[in-house]
Short mmCIF file of C-alpha atoms and ligand atoms in Angstrom, two decimals:
data_model
loop_
_atom_site.label_atom_id
_atom_site.label_comp_id
_atom_site.label_asym_id
_atom_site.label_seq_id
_atom_site.Cartn_x
_atom_site.Cartn_y
_atom_site.Cartn_z
CA MET A 1 -8.61 -8.12 25.84
CA HIS A 2 -9.09 -9.19 22.62
CA GLU A 3 -5.86 -9.80 20.79
CA PHE A 4 -5.18 -8.03 17.33
CA ASN A 5 -3.78 -10.30 14.63
CA TRP A 6 -3.37 -7.69 12.12
CA GLY A 7 -1.63 -4.56 13.35
CA LEU A 8 -0.26 -1.21 12.15
CA LEU A 9 1.71 -2.62 9.21
CA ILE A 10 -1.67 -3.74 7.60
CA VAL A 11 -3.16 -0.40 8.12
CA VAL A 12 -0.23 1.19 6.48
CA TYR A 13 -0.37 -1.37 3.64
CA LEU A 14 -3.94 -0.77 3.11
CA PHE A 15 -3.63 2.95 2.98
CA LEU A 16 -0.47 2.95 0.71
CA GLY A 17 -1.96 0.43 -1.69
CA GLY A 18 -5.06 2.79 -1.91
CA LEU A 19 -3.06 5.72 -2.38
CA SER A 20 -1.13 4.41 -5.41
CA ALA A 21 -4.55 3.35 -7.00
CA GLY A 22 -5.91 6.88 -6.46
CA LEU A 23 -2.57 8.53 -7.75
CA PHE A 24 -2.56 6.45 -10.80
CA PHE A 25 -6.37 7.09 -11.35
CA ALA A 26 -5.94 10.76 -10.95
CA ALA A 27 -2.82 10.84 -13.21
CA GLY A 28 -4.49 8.68 -15.82
CA LEU A 29 -7.54 10.81 -15.96
CA ALA A 30 -5.36 14.01 -16.18
CA ASN A 31 -3.68 12.44 -19.17
CA TYR A 32 -7.00 12.21 -20.89
CA LEU A 33 -8.49 15.67 -20.45
CA THR A 34 -7.50 17.78 -23.38
CA VAL A 35 -8.60 21.05 -24.87
CA ASP A 36 -8.21 21.25 -28.54
CA ASP A 37 -6.24 18.00 -28.55
CA LYS A 38 -3.64 19.36 -26.11
CA PRO A 39 -3.38 17.94 -22.65
CA VAL A 40 -4.23 20.64 -20.21
CA TYR A 41 -3.07 18.59 -17.27
CA ALA A 42 0.06 17.26 -18.57
CA ARG A 43 2.01 18.34 -15.41
CA VAL A 44 -0.61 16.80 -13.13
CA ALA A 45 -0.42 13.43 -15.20
CA ARG A 46 3.51 13.54 -14.93
CA MET A 47 3.46 14.23 -11.27
CA GLY A 48 1.01 11.42 -10.60
CA ALA A 49 2.91 9.11 -12.79
CA LEU A 50 6.24 9.71 -11.09
CA LEU A 51 4.56 9.13 -7.79
CA ALA A 52 2.05 6.26 -8.23
CA PRO A 53 4.24 3.15 -8.03
CA TRP A 54 6.23 4.02 -4.93
CA PRO A 55 3.54 3.78 -2.10
CA VAL A 56 2.10 0.40 -3.16
CA ALA A 57 5.71 -0.90 -3.74
CA ILE A 58 6.64 0.20 -0.21
CA GLY A 59 3.33 -1.18 1.23
CA SER A 60 3.86 -4.48 -0.16
CA GLY A 61 7.27 -4.60 1.17
CA LEU A 62 5.96 -3.95 4.63
CA LEU A 63 3.14 -6.58 4.14
CA ILE A 64 5.80 -9.26 3.36
CA LEU A 65 7.79 -8.27 6.43
CA ASP A 66 4.80 -8.71 8.57
CA LEU A 67 4.41 -12.32 7.53
CA GLY A 68 5.23 -14.91 10.20
CA ASN A 69 7.63 -16.40 7.38
CA TRP A 70 8.56 -13.41 5.17
CA TYR A 71 10.78 -15.53 2.93
CA ARG A 72 7.85 -17.91 2.01
CA PHE A 73 5.94 -14.91 0.51
CA TYR A 74 6.88 -16.40 -3.07
CA LYS A 75 4.34 -19.19 -2.22
CA LEU A 76 1.41 -16.55 -2.72
CA PHE A 77 2.52 -16.77 -6.37
CA LEU A 78 2.72 -20.41 -6.63
CA HIS A 79 -0.92 -20.73 -5.95
CA PHE A 80 -4.05 -19.03 -7.34
CA ARG A 81 -7.10 -19.38 -5.00
CA TRP A 82 -10.03 -17.55 -6.40
CA GLN A 83 -11.87 -17.95 -3.09
CA SER A 84 -9.15 -16.11 -1.05
CA PRO A 85 -9.31 -12.26 -1.59
CA MET A 86 -5.66 -12.16 -0.41
CA SER A 87 -4.71 -14.68 -3.23
CA ILE A 88 -6.42 -12.50 -5.91
CA GLY A 89 -5.06 -9.28 -4.39
CA SER A 90 -1.57 -10.37 -4.40
CA TRP A 91 -1.75 -11.02 -8.14
CA LEU A 92 -3.68 -7.86 -8.88
CA LEU A 93 -1.23 -5.69 -6.80
CA THR A 94 1.69 -7.11 -8.73
CA VAL A 95 0.25 -6.52 -12.10
CA PHE A 96 -0.88 -3.03 -10.96
CA THR A 97 2.64 -2.15 -9.72
CA LEU A 98 4.27 -3.22 -12.86
CA ILE A 99 1.70 -1.11 -14.89
CA ALA A 100 2.45 1.90 -12.55
CA PHE A 101 6.07 1.52 -13.18
CA LEU A 102 5.71 1.41 -16.80
CA TYR A 103 3.49 4.35 -16.87
CA LEU A 104 6.15 6.15 -14.90
CA PHE A 105 8.79 5.25 -17.35
CA ALA A 106 6.61 6.60 -20.09
CA TRP A 107 6.48 9.86 -18.36
CA LEU A 108 10.21 10.23 -18.01
CA LYS A 109 11.84 12.96 -19.88
CA GLU A 110 14.55 12.02 -22.44
CA ASP A 111 17.38 13.37 -20.22
CA GLU A 112 16.07 11.54 -17.19
CA ARG A 113 15.81 8.32 -19.08
CA LYS A 114 19.35 8.66 -20.34
CA TRP A 115 20.54 9.48 -16.95
CA ILE A 116 19.02 6.30 -15.30
CA PHE A 117 20.49 4.11 -18.05
CA SER A 118 23.90 5.78 -17.58
CA LYS A 119 24.04 4.34 -14.19
CA ILE A 120 23.66 0.88 -15.48
CA PRO A 121 26.78 -0.99 -16.35
CA ALA A 122 27.33 -0.88 -20.15
CA THR A 123 27.88 -4.73 -20.36
CA TRP A 124 24.30 -5.29 -19.38
CA LYS A 125 23.28 -5.18 -23.01
CA GLN A 126 19.81 -6.68 -22.50
CA VAL A 127 18.92 -3.98 -19.89
CA HIS A 128 20.07 -1.14 -22.20
CA ARG A 129 17.74 -2.36 -25.02
CA LEU A 130 14.93 -1.06 -22.68
CA ASN A 131 16.18 2.34 -23.18
CA VAL A 132 13.44 3.46 -25.53
CA ASP A 133 10.99 6.26 -25.87
CA ILE A 134 7.53 5.04 -24.93
CA SER A 135 5.84 8.29 -24.40
CA SER A 136 3.49 7.67 -27.15
CA TRP A 137 1.99 4.81 -25.07
CA ARG A 138 1.06 6.92 -22.24
CA GLU A 139 -2.75 6.72 -23.20
CA LYS A 140 -2.80 3.19 -23.80
CA ILE A 141 -0.99 2.52 -20.44
CA ALA A 142 -3.35 4.54 -18.56
CA MET A 143 -6.48 2.93 -20.11
CA VAL A 144 -5.12 -0.72 -19.22
CA GLY A 145 -4.17 0.66 -15.85
CA PHE A 146 -7.57 2.06 -14.98
CA PRO A 147 -9.31 -1.02 -14.22
CA PHE A 148 -6.24 -2.30 -12.24
CA SER A 149 -6.13 0.83 -10.15
CA ILE A 150 -9.92 0.49 -9.37
CA GLY A 151 -9.35 -3.13 -8.82
CA VAL A 152 -6.57 -2.41 -6.18
CA GLY A 153 -8.64 0.39 -4.52
CA ILE A 154 -11.67 -2.19 -4.21
CA TYR A 155 -9.33 -4.94 -3.10
CA THR A 156 -8.11 -3.11 -0.20
CA GLY A 157 -11.68 -3.05 1.10
CA VAL A 158 -12.66 -6.55 0.01
CA LEU A 159 -9.63 -8.00 1.85
CA LEU A 160 -11.65 -7.02 4.94
CA GLY A 161 -15.39 -6.93 3.64
CA ALA A 162 -15.11 -10.68 2.62
CA VAL A 163 -14.41 -11.97 6.00
CA SER A 164 -17.72 -13.48 7.03
CA ALA A 165 -16.62 -13.82 10.61
CA ARG A 166 -16.31 -10.18 11.33
CA PRO A 167 -19.82 -8.36 11.26
CA PHE A 168 -18.07 -4.91 11.29
CA TRP A 169 -16.48 -5.70 7.88
CA ASN A 170 -18.91 -8.01 6.31
CA THR A 171 -21.04 -5.61 4.51
CA ASN A 172 -20.94 -5.01 0.68
CA LEU A 173 -20.36 -1.34 1.26
CA VAL A 174 -16.78 -1.52 2.77
CA ALA A 175 -15.25 -2.17 -0.61
CA GLN A 176 -16.63 1.06 -2.17
CA MET A 177 -15.86 3.06 0.91
CA PHE A 178 -12.37 2.02 0.59
CA LEU A 179 -12.19 2.69 -3.12
CA PHE A 180 -13.46 6.28 -2.85
CA SER A 181 -11.37 6.92 0.15
CA ALA A 182 -8.34 5.62 -2.02
CA LEU A 183 -9.28 7.76 -5.06
CA SER A 184 -9.73 10.84 -2.72
CA SER A 185 -6.46 10.14 -0.91
CA GLY A 186 -4.67 10.02 -4.45
CA ALA A 187 -6.07 13.35 -5.70
CA ALA A 188 -5.17 14.94 -2.27
CA ALA A 189 -1.61 13.52 -2.35
CA LEU A 190 -1.21 14.81 -5.79
CA LEU A 191 -2.43 18.25 -4.84
CA LEU A 192 -0.11 18.31 -1.92
CA ALA A 193 2.99 17.22 -4.06
CA MET A 194 2.21 19.78 -6.84
CA ILE A 195 1.96 22.58 -4.16
CA LEU A 196 5.07 21.56 -2.46
CA ASP A 197 7.09 21.37 -5.75
CA ARG A 198 8.21 24.92 -5.68
CA LYS A 199 10.43 24.55 -8.85
CA ASN A 200 7.28 24.22 -10.92
CA PRO A 201 4.59 26.23 -9.11
CA ILE A 202 1.12 24.73 -9.50
CA GLU A 203 -1.18 26.65 -11.73
CA LYS A 204 -4.78 27.72 -10.82
CA HIS A 205 -6.44 25.47 -13.37
CA GLU A 206 -4.48 22.53 -12.04
CA THR A 207 -5.46 23.31 -8.40
CA LYS A 208 -9.13 23.56 -9.43
CA PHE A 209 -8.98 20.18 -11.16
CA LEU A 210 -7.53 18.30 -8.37
CA VAL A 211 -9.85 20.14 -5.77
CA THR A 212 -12.82 19.36 -7.93
CA LEU A 213 -11.89 15.70 -8.30
CA ASP A 214 -11.30 15.53 -4.45
CA VAL A 215 -14.67 16.98 -3.91
CA VAL A 216 -16.43 14.29 -6.07
CA PHE A 217 -14.49 11.42 -4.37
CA ILE A 218 -15.09 12.73 -0.83
CA SER A 219 -18.78 13.24 -1.48
CA LEU A 220 -19.17 9.63 -2.84
CA GLU A 221 -17.12 8.38 0.24
CA LEU A 222 -19.48 10.16 2.52
CA PHE A 223 -22.55 8.81 0.92
CA ILE A 224 -21.17 5.34 1.38
CA ILE A 225 -20.30 5.94 5.08
CA LEU A 226 -23.73 7.17 6.10
CA PRO A 227 -25.55 4.23 4.42
CA TYR A 228 -23.04 1.84 6.24
CA ILE A 229 -24.05 3.10 9.64
CA ILE A 230 -27.85 3.30 8.79
CA HIS A 231 -27.80 -0.07 7.11
CA GLY A 232 -25.83 -1.72 9.83
CA GLN A 233 -28.21 -0.31 12.41
CA LEU A 234 -31.10 -1.84 10.41
CA SER A 235 -29.24 -5.27 10.24
CA SER A 236 -28.80 -8.39 12.30
CA GLN A 237 -27.85 -8.14 15.94
CA ALA A 238 -24.32 -8.92 15.22
CA VAL A 239 -23.83 -6.14 12.83
CA LYS A 240 -25.76 -3.89 15.19
CA ASP A 241 -23.45 -5.05 18.08
CA ALA A 242 -20.32 -4.38 15.88
CA LEU A 243 -21.48 -0.93 15.20
CA THR A 244 -21.43 0.01 18.91
CA LEU A 245 -17.71 0.00 18.54
CA ILE A 246 -18.09 3.35 16.75
CA LEU A 247 -21.36 4.30 18.29
CA GLY A 248 -20.42 4.48 21.95
CA GLY A 249 -17.51 1.97 22.05
CA PRO A 250 -13.72 2.49 21.98
CA TYR A 251 -13.46 3.94 18.47
CA THR A 252 -16.20 6.38 18.69
CA VAL A 253 -14.08 9.45 19.10
CA VAL A 254 -11.73 8.57 16.44
CA PHE A 255 -14.37 7.71 14.06
CA TRP A 256 -16.60 10.84 14.56
CA VAL A 257 -14.14 13.63 15.58
CA PHE A 258 -11.00 12.70 13.85
CA PHE A 259 -12.07 10.83 10.92
CA LEU A 260 -15.42 11.84 9.91
CA PHE A 261 -15.27 15.49 11.02
CA LEU A 262 -11.50 16.48 10.73
CA GLY A 263 -10.64 13.94 7.80
CA LEU A 264 -13.73 14.37 5.81
CA LEU A 265 -16.11 17.20 6.40
CA VAL A 266 -13.55 19.85 7.16
CA PRO A 267 -11.54 19.31 3.99
CA LEU A 268 -14.88 18.80 2.10
CA ALA A 269 -16.01 22.20 3.48
CA ILE A 270 -12.66 23.88 2.55
CA GLU A 271 -12.71 22.63 -0.94
CA VAL A 272 -16.39 23.54 -1.51
CA TYR A 273 -15.69 27.06 0.03
CA GLU A 274 -12.71 27.39 -2.51
CA LEU A 275 -14.66 26.36 -5.52
CA PHE A 276 -17.96 28.11 -4.84
CA PRO A 277 -17.29 31.54 -6.05
CA SER A 278 -15.93 30.30 -9.21
CA ILE A 279 -18.82 27.94 -9.78
CA PHE A 280 -21.72 29.79 -8.71
CA LYS A 281 -20.80 33.54 -8.80
CA GLY A 282 -18.72 33.35 -12.08
CA ARG A 283 -15.59 34.77 -10.41
CA GLU A 284 -12.30 33.66 -11.05
CA PHE A 285 -10.83 30.70 -9.10
CA HIS A 286 -8.27 31.99 -6.59
CA GLY A 287 -7.00 28.71 -4.95
CA SER A 288 -5.46 29.73 -1.59
CA ARG A 289 -2.22 27.65 -1.22
CA ASN A 290 -2.69 27.33 2.43
CA MET A 291 -6.30 26.12 2.27
CA ALA A 292 -5.49 23.64 -0.48
CA LEU A 293 -2.57 22.33 1.66
CA THR A 294 -4.65 21.90 4.70
CA ALA A 295 -7.53 20.17 2.93
CA ALA A 296 -5.22 17.76 1.28
CA GLY A 297 -3.25 16.99 4.41
CA LEU A 298 -6.52 16.36 6.18
CA VAL A 299 -7.81 14.09 3.41
CA LEU A 300 -4.60 11.97 3.73
CA PHE A 301 -5.05 12.00 7.53
CA GLY A 302 -8.54 10.85 7.23
CA GLY A 303 -7.66 8.19 4.71
CA PHE A 304 -5.28 6.70 7.05
CA LEU A 305 -7.53 6.79 10.01
CA LEU A 306 -10.32 4.96 8.23
CA ARG A 307 -8.09 2.00 7.62
CA TYR A 308 -6.87 2.23 10.99
CA ILE A 309 -10.40 2.19 12.58
CA PHE A 310 -11.60 -0.55 10.15
CA VAL A 311 -8.74 -2.80 10.76
CA TYR A 312 -8.73 -2.58 14.60
CA ALA A 313 -12.49 -2.24 15.21
CA GLY A 314 -13.25 -4.97 12.70
CA GLN A 315 -10.97 -7.57 14.52
CA MET A 316 -12.85 -6.84 17.83
CA SER A 317 -16.24 -7.52 16.29
CA SER A 318 -17.55 -11.07 16.13
CA PHE A 319 -20.51 -13.25 16.41
CA HIS A 320 -19.84 -14.15 20.01
CA ARG A 321 -21.40 -11.97 22.52
CA MET A 322 -18.69 -9.37 22.33
CA GLY A 323 -16.19 -9.09 25.25
CA MET A 324 -17.36 -12.51 26.64
CA LEU A 325 -14.24 -13.92 24.98
CA GLN A 326 -11.27 -13.60 27.49
CA MET B 1 -15.97 -52.23 -2.34
CA ALA B 2 -16.42 -48.48 -1.96
CA ILE B 3 -14.57 -46.80 0.81
CA LYS B 4 -16.80 -45.68 3.46
CA LYS B 5 -17.25 -42.05 3.96
CA LYS B 6 -16.15 -40.54 7.23
CA ARG B 7 -17.12 -37.37 8.98
CA TYR B 8 -15.62 -36.81 12.38
CA ALA B 9 -17.38 -34.65 14.98
CA LEU B 10 -17.27 -33.99 18.69
CA VAL B 11 -20.24 -34.05 21.03
CA ILE B 12 -19.97 -32.05 24.22
CA ASP B 13 -22.14 -32.60 27.28
CA SER B 14 -21.02 -29.29 28.76
CA ARG B 15 -23.33 -29.49 31.81
CA LYS B 16 -21.02 -32.30 33.12
CA CYS B 17 -18.02 -30.13 32.76
CA ILE B 18 -16.35 -29.28 36.14
CA ASN B 19 -13.64 -26.87 34.72
CA CYS B 20 -10.74 -29.16 35.91
CA LYS B 21 -8.90 -28.26 32.57
CA ALA B 22 -7.62 -31.87 32.25
CA CYS B 23 -8.37 -31.65 28.56
CA VAL B 24 -6.42 -28.45 28.12
CA VAL B 25 -3.27 -29.92 29.73
CA ALA B 26 -3.57 -33.28 27.86
CA CYS B 27 -3.74 -31.34 24.59
CA LYS B 28 -0.81 -29.16 25.61
CA ALA B 29 1.20 -32.27 26.27
CA GLU B 30 0.09 -34.40 23.51
CA ASN B 31 0.43 -31.64 20.80
CA LYS B 32 3.59 -29.83 22.33
CA VAL B 33 1.58 -26.50 22.15
CA PRO B 34 3.90 -23.62 23.01
CA VAL B 35 3.69 -21.69 26.24
CA GLY B 36 0.90 -19.12 26.24
CA ASN B 37 -1.12 -20.79 23.34
CA PHE B 38 -3.96 -23.10 23.75
CA ARG B 39 -5.83 -25.33 21.22
CA ASN B 40 -8.86 -25.93 23.54
CA ARG B 41 -10.44 -23.78 26.30
CA ILE B 42 -13.15 -23.76 28.83
CA ASN B 43 -15.44 -20.60 28.51
CA GLU B 44 -16.97 -19.62 31.67
CA GLU B 45 -20.41 -17.95 31.92
CA ARG B 46 -21.68 -16.59 35.18
CA LYS B 47 -25.25 -15.57 35.84
CA GLY B 48 -26.61 -13.94 38.81
CA GLU B 49 -24.92 -12.88 42.25
CA TYR B 50 -24.35 -15.01 45.31
CA PRO B 51 -26.39 -17.09 46.49
CA LYS B 52 -28.45 -17.08 43.48
CA LEU B 53 -25.45 -17.90 41.06
CA SER B 54 -24.97 -20.29 38.29
CA ILE B 55 -21.77 -20.87 36.32
CA ASN B 56 -21.57 -22.67 33.17
CA PHE B 57 -18.49 -24.12 31.77
CA GLU B 58 -18.30 -24.69 28.13
CA PRO B 59 -15.33 -26.41 26.38
CA GLU B 60 -14.38 -25.16 22.95
CA GLN B 61 -11.95 -25.53 20.34
CA CYS B 62 -11.71 -25.74 16.51
CA HIS B 63 -15.25 -26.76 15.21
CA HIS B 64 -13.89 -28.44 12.30
CA CYS B 65 -16.49 -26.66 10.23
CA THR B 66 -18.16 -28.39 7.25
CA ASP B 67 -17.70 -24.95 5.24
CA PRO B 68 -14.64 -23.68 7.02
CA SER B 69 -14.04 -19.94 6.29
CA CYS B 70 -10.33 -20.29 7.44
CA VAL B 71 -9.74 -22.59 4.55
CA ARG B 72 -11.64 -20.32 2.08
CA VAL B 73 -9.57 -17.14 2.80
CA CYS B 74 -6.03 -18.91 3.05
CA PRO B 75 -4.08 -17.50 0.03
CA THR B 76 -1.64 -20.44 -0.24
CA GLY B 77 -3.95 -23.50 0.41
CA ALA B 78 -1.83 -24.19 3.74
CA SER B 79 -5.25 -24.41 5.56
CA TRP B 80 -7.07 -27.43 4.23
CA GLN B 81 -9.83 -29.92 4.98
CA ARG B 82 -9.53 -33.63 4.84
CA LYS B 83 -12.39 -35.83 3.29
CA ASP B 84 -13.21 -36.89 6.89
CA GLY B 85 -13.89 -33.30 7.77
CA ILE B 86 -10.81 -32.42 9.82
CA VAL B 87 -9.30 -29.20 9.16
CA LEU B 88 -5.64 -28.86 9.27
CA VAL B 89 -2.69 -26.56 8.53
CA ASN B 90 0.16 -27.57 6.22
CA TYR B 91 2.97 -25.95 8.24
CA ASP B 92 5.35 -25.96 5.20
CA GLU B 93 2.98 -23.80 3.03
CA CYS B 94 1.97 -21.43 5.66
CA ILE B 95 3.25 -18.04 5.18
CA GLY B 96 1.85 -16.64 8.44
CA CYS B 97 -0.37 -13.96 7.11
CA ARG B 98 -2.98 -14.69 9.95
CA TYR B 99 -5.74 -14.18 7.47
CA CYS B 100 -7.26 -17.40 8.83
CA MET B 101 -7.13 -16.35 12.36
CA ILE B 102 -9.22 -13.24 11.49
CA ALA B 103 -11.52 -15.35 9.34
CA CYS B 104 -12.43 -17.98 12.11
CA PRO B 105 -15.53 -16.89 13.64
CA TYR B 106 -14.71 -19.05 17.00
CA ASP B 107 -11.31 -17.64 17.36
CA ALA B 108 -9.93 -21.13 17.51
CA ARG B 109 -6.54 -20.43 15.93
CA TYR B 110 -3.27 -19.21 17.42
CA PHE B 111 -0.19 -17.91 15.92
CA ASN B 112 3.01 -19.87 16.71
CA GLU B 113 5.50 -17.03 17.09
CA GLU B 114 8.57 -19.40 17.06
CA GLU B 115 7.68 -21.02 13.88
CA GLY B 116 5.92 -18.03 12.24
CA VAL B 117 3.03 -20.29 11.38
CA VAL B 118 -0.61 -20.66 12.36
CA ASP B 119 -1.83 -23.60 14.29
CA LYS B 120 -5.02 -25.02 15.92
CA CYS B 121 -6.75 -28.20 17.16
CA THR B 122 -6.23 -31.03 14.72
CA PHE B 123 -8.75 -33.45 16.32
CA CYS B 124 -5.45 -35.27 17.13
CA SER B 125 -5.62 -36.58 13.56
CA HIS B 126 -2.25 -38.51 14.11
CA ARG B 127 -4.08 -40.50 16.82
CA VAL B 128 -7.57 -40.73 14.99
CA ASP B 129 -5.68 -42.23 11.86
CA LYS B 130 -4.46 -45.05 14.16
CA GLY B 131 -7.96 -45.81 15.53
CA ASP B 132 -7.39 -43.76 18.65
CA ILE B 133 -9.55 -40.93 20.02
CA PRO B 134 -8.20 -37.37 20.61
CA ALA B 135 -6.21 -36.82 23.87
CA CYS B 136 -8.75 -34.28 25.25
CA VAL B 137 -11.68 -37.02 24.97
CA GLU B 138 -9.62 -39.77 26.30
CA THR B 139 -8.48 -37.68 29.49
CA CYS B 140 -11.73 -36.09 30.39
CA PRO B 141 -12.63 -37.56 33.90
CA SER B 142 -16.25 -36.49 33.71
CA LYS B 143 -16.87 -37.96 30.16
CA VAL B 144 -18.03 -34.62 28.78
CA ARG B 145 -16.49 -35.29 25.33
CA VAL B 146 -17.63 -38.00 22.87
CA PHE B 147 -15.66 -38.19 19.61
CA GLY B 148 -16.87 -40.15 16.74
CA ASP B 149 -17.95 -40.65 13.03
CA LEU B 150 -21.16 -39.16 11.95
CA GLU B 151 -21.41 -41.37 9.01
CA ASP B 152 -21.33 -44.57 11.11
CA PRO B 153 -24.60 -45.41 12.40
CA THR B 154 -23.41 -47.68 15.11
CA ASN B 155 -21.33 -44.95 16.70
CA ARG B 156 -22.22 -43.54 20.14
CA ILE B 157 -22.40 -40.00 18.74
CA HIS B 158 -24.98 -41.03 16.51
CA GLU B 159 -27.13 -42.33 19.34
CA LEU B 160 -26.54 -39.16 21.33
CA LEU B 161 -27.50 -36.85 18.50
CA SER B 162 -30.66 -38.77 17.60
CA THR B 163 -31.95 -39.05 21.29
CA ARG B 164 -30.68 -35.90 23.00
CA ARG B 165 -31.28 -32.23 22.19
CA TYR B 166 -28.38 -30.30 21.22
CA ARG B 167 -27.23 -26.91 19.71
CA VAL B 168 -24.08 -25.70 17.78
CA LYS B 169 -22.42 -22.38 18.28
CA GLU B 170 -23.37 -19.57 16.12
CA PRO B 171 -24.82 -21.33 13.21
CA GLN B 172 -25.53 -18.00 11.71
CA THR B 173 -21.69 -17.80 10.71
CA GLY B 174 -22.65 -20.35 7.98
CA ASN B 175 -19.59 -22.35 8.76
CA GLY B 176 -21.40 -25.47 9.62
CA PRO B 177 -19.60 -26.10 13.04
CA GLN B 178 -19.12 -29.62 14.08
CA LEU B 179 -18.90 -29.27 17.86
CA TYR B 180 -22.19 -30.41 19.12
CA TYR B 181 -23.45 -29.20 22.68
CA LEU B 182 -26.00 -31.40 24.23
CA LEU B 183 -28.56 -29.38 26.36
S1 SF4 C 1 -13.55 -23.29 13.82
FE1 SF4 C 1 -12.41 -21.75 12.91
S2 SF4 C 1 -10.32 -22.68 12.51
FE2 SF4 C 1 -11.79 -24.41 13.06
S3 SF4 C 1 -12.60 -25.05 10.87
FE3 SF4 C 1 -14.00 -23.53 11.69
S4 SF4 C 1 -13.30 -21.60 10.83
FE4 SF4 C 1 -11.73 -23.05 10.77
S1 SF4 C 2 -1.68 -17.77 8.21
FE1 SF4 C 2 -0.98 -19.58 7.10
S2 SF4 C 2 -2.79 -20.98 7.07
FE2 SF4 C 2 -3.36 -19.00 7.80
S3 SF4 C 2 -4.25 -17.97 5.96
FE3 SF4 C 2 -2.15 -17.31 5.99
S4 SF4 C 2 -1.04 -18.99 4.94
FE4 SF4 C 2 -3.01 -19.73 5.36
#
């Protein structure tokens, strides 16, 4: 059996990194959509801002624990190697995480901010000087953060796609696939969080916004996955061989049934079904809570599976006649 | 006087290989390779059914590629290439991310669990620097392996590569592998 050098922790890391990128993107976007100069999705923006930094922070922690010598992780930041996606990615992820935390800070309510600072010893004067209201910076932070969130979403794919030795990964579509999947997971996670937050029940226009966003991202993702398969079939033998991993090989069922059908097509169908009457028949958007919950849950499940399939199947693919290696 | 450029490579006459694995053992002893890990291996390829049967043995190890993808992806610069072409790991810089193992098309690297770092064939650089040849080359009883400097026209491998037909494995990886298999 081929041995896997990267395991579940890497899958989780790529998923959480993408999730944060998607959350930030959706939150930033929500911040920009205004009607008569009033933000209509301010609550979406706030929820996204509060959630965005955590997944990537946890994911990076997991990645560090996965290293053979975790205490040497600082060496990642002593070098900048532009040819190594991991080197670029470490810097990118760090900057993005800082921006995401700053954005969170900008969305804290006055009393929340005061409460946090009340926990910090009064003698730490320098820290207390940070207790300022930066809510007017929200738009600026979101704007600066957009390219970084896209960058992080792309990076999770490039980390795999740039490995020339693994034909399953080494196509220029993997980066976009991971990006759109990340953006869609972000929108779905936000929807899930807003629905589950019973204290501030989600409003119809908010559900509609997030569902629409997710439909767009899922569709984009779908139209990257189809070309990925078609392109691969028309590519060199090594790529064709690699694709057999999902076309008859060990990852066929997870890919087609669990990822593509359950994790992508079913939520897409649910969301389109929900939106259809309000868009084409001029009726009011109802937004069933259970439907939205199911769709959002499935999207997250699918997003995780996509990383799972790629991390594992990709490591099995190679230029050798596959399986010959003991 | 200008310092002469060197480019080390290994020529392998795999048809002479009898799968005795003396090279594997010699390498393990020379480089104190941990139990369960190997820096070189013998690939076996079987064709046909008895009595019309053939088995090919093909020794393989790190190809010390001209354009090594392992070095390219390493985020810390721990994987590096010497001017003479030998690709090495600087163990103090390696964080154990294993990206290089995934990026090596020849699966030539292993993870040293105890040290938490990646390791692989060094062409016995410690011996080569003293003017010796790698342990696997010295040991091989059927003289399958010939080690030398491609830049030196008087070297034996120069003669072999000019007069014999050979192949490299999976040149389409773009890595420029430097193990030459005689046909
Ligand atoms: S064979 Fe693999 S480990 Fe050796 S130099 Fe080439 S890419 Fe690096
Ligand atoms: S495992 Fe070590 S040598 Fe390999 S890429 Fe990571 S830091 Fe570099």
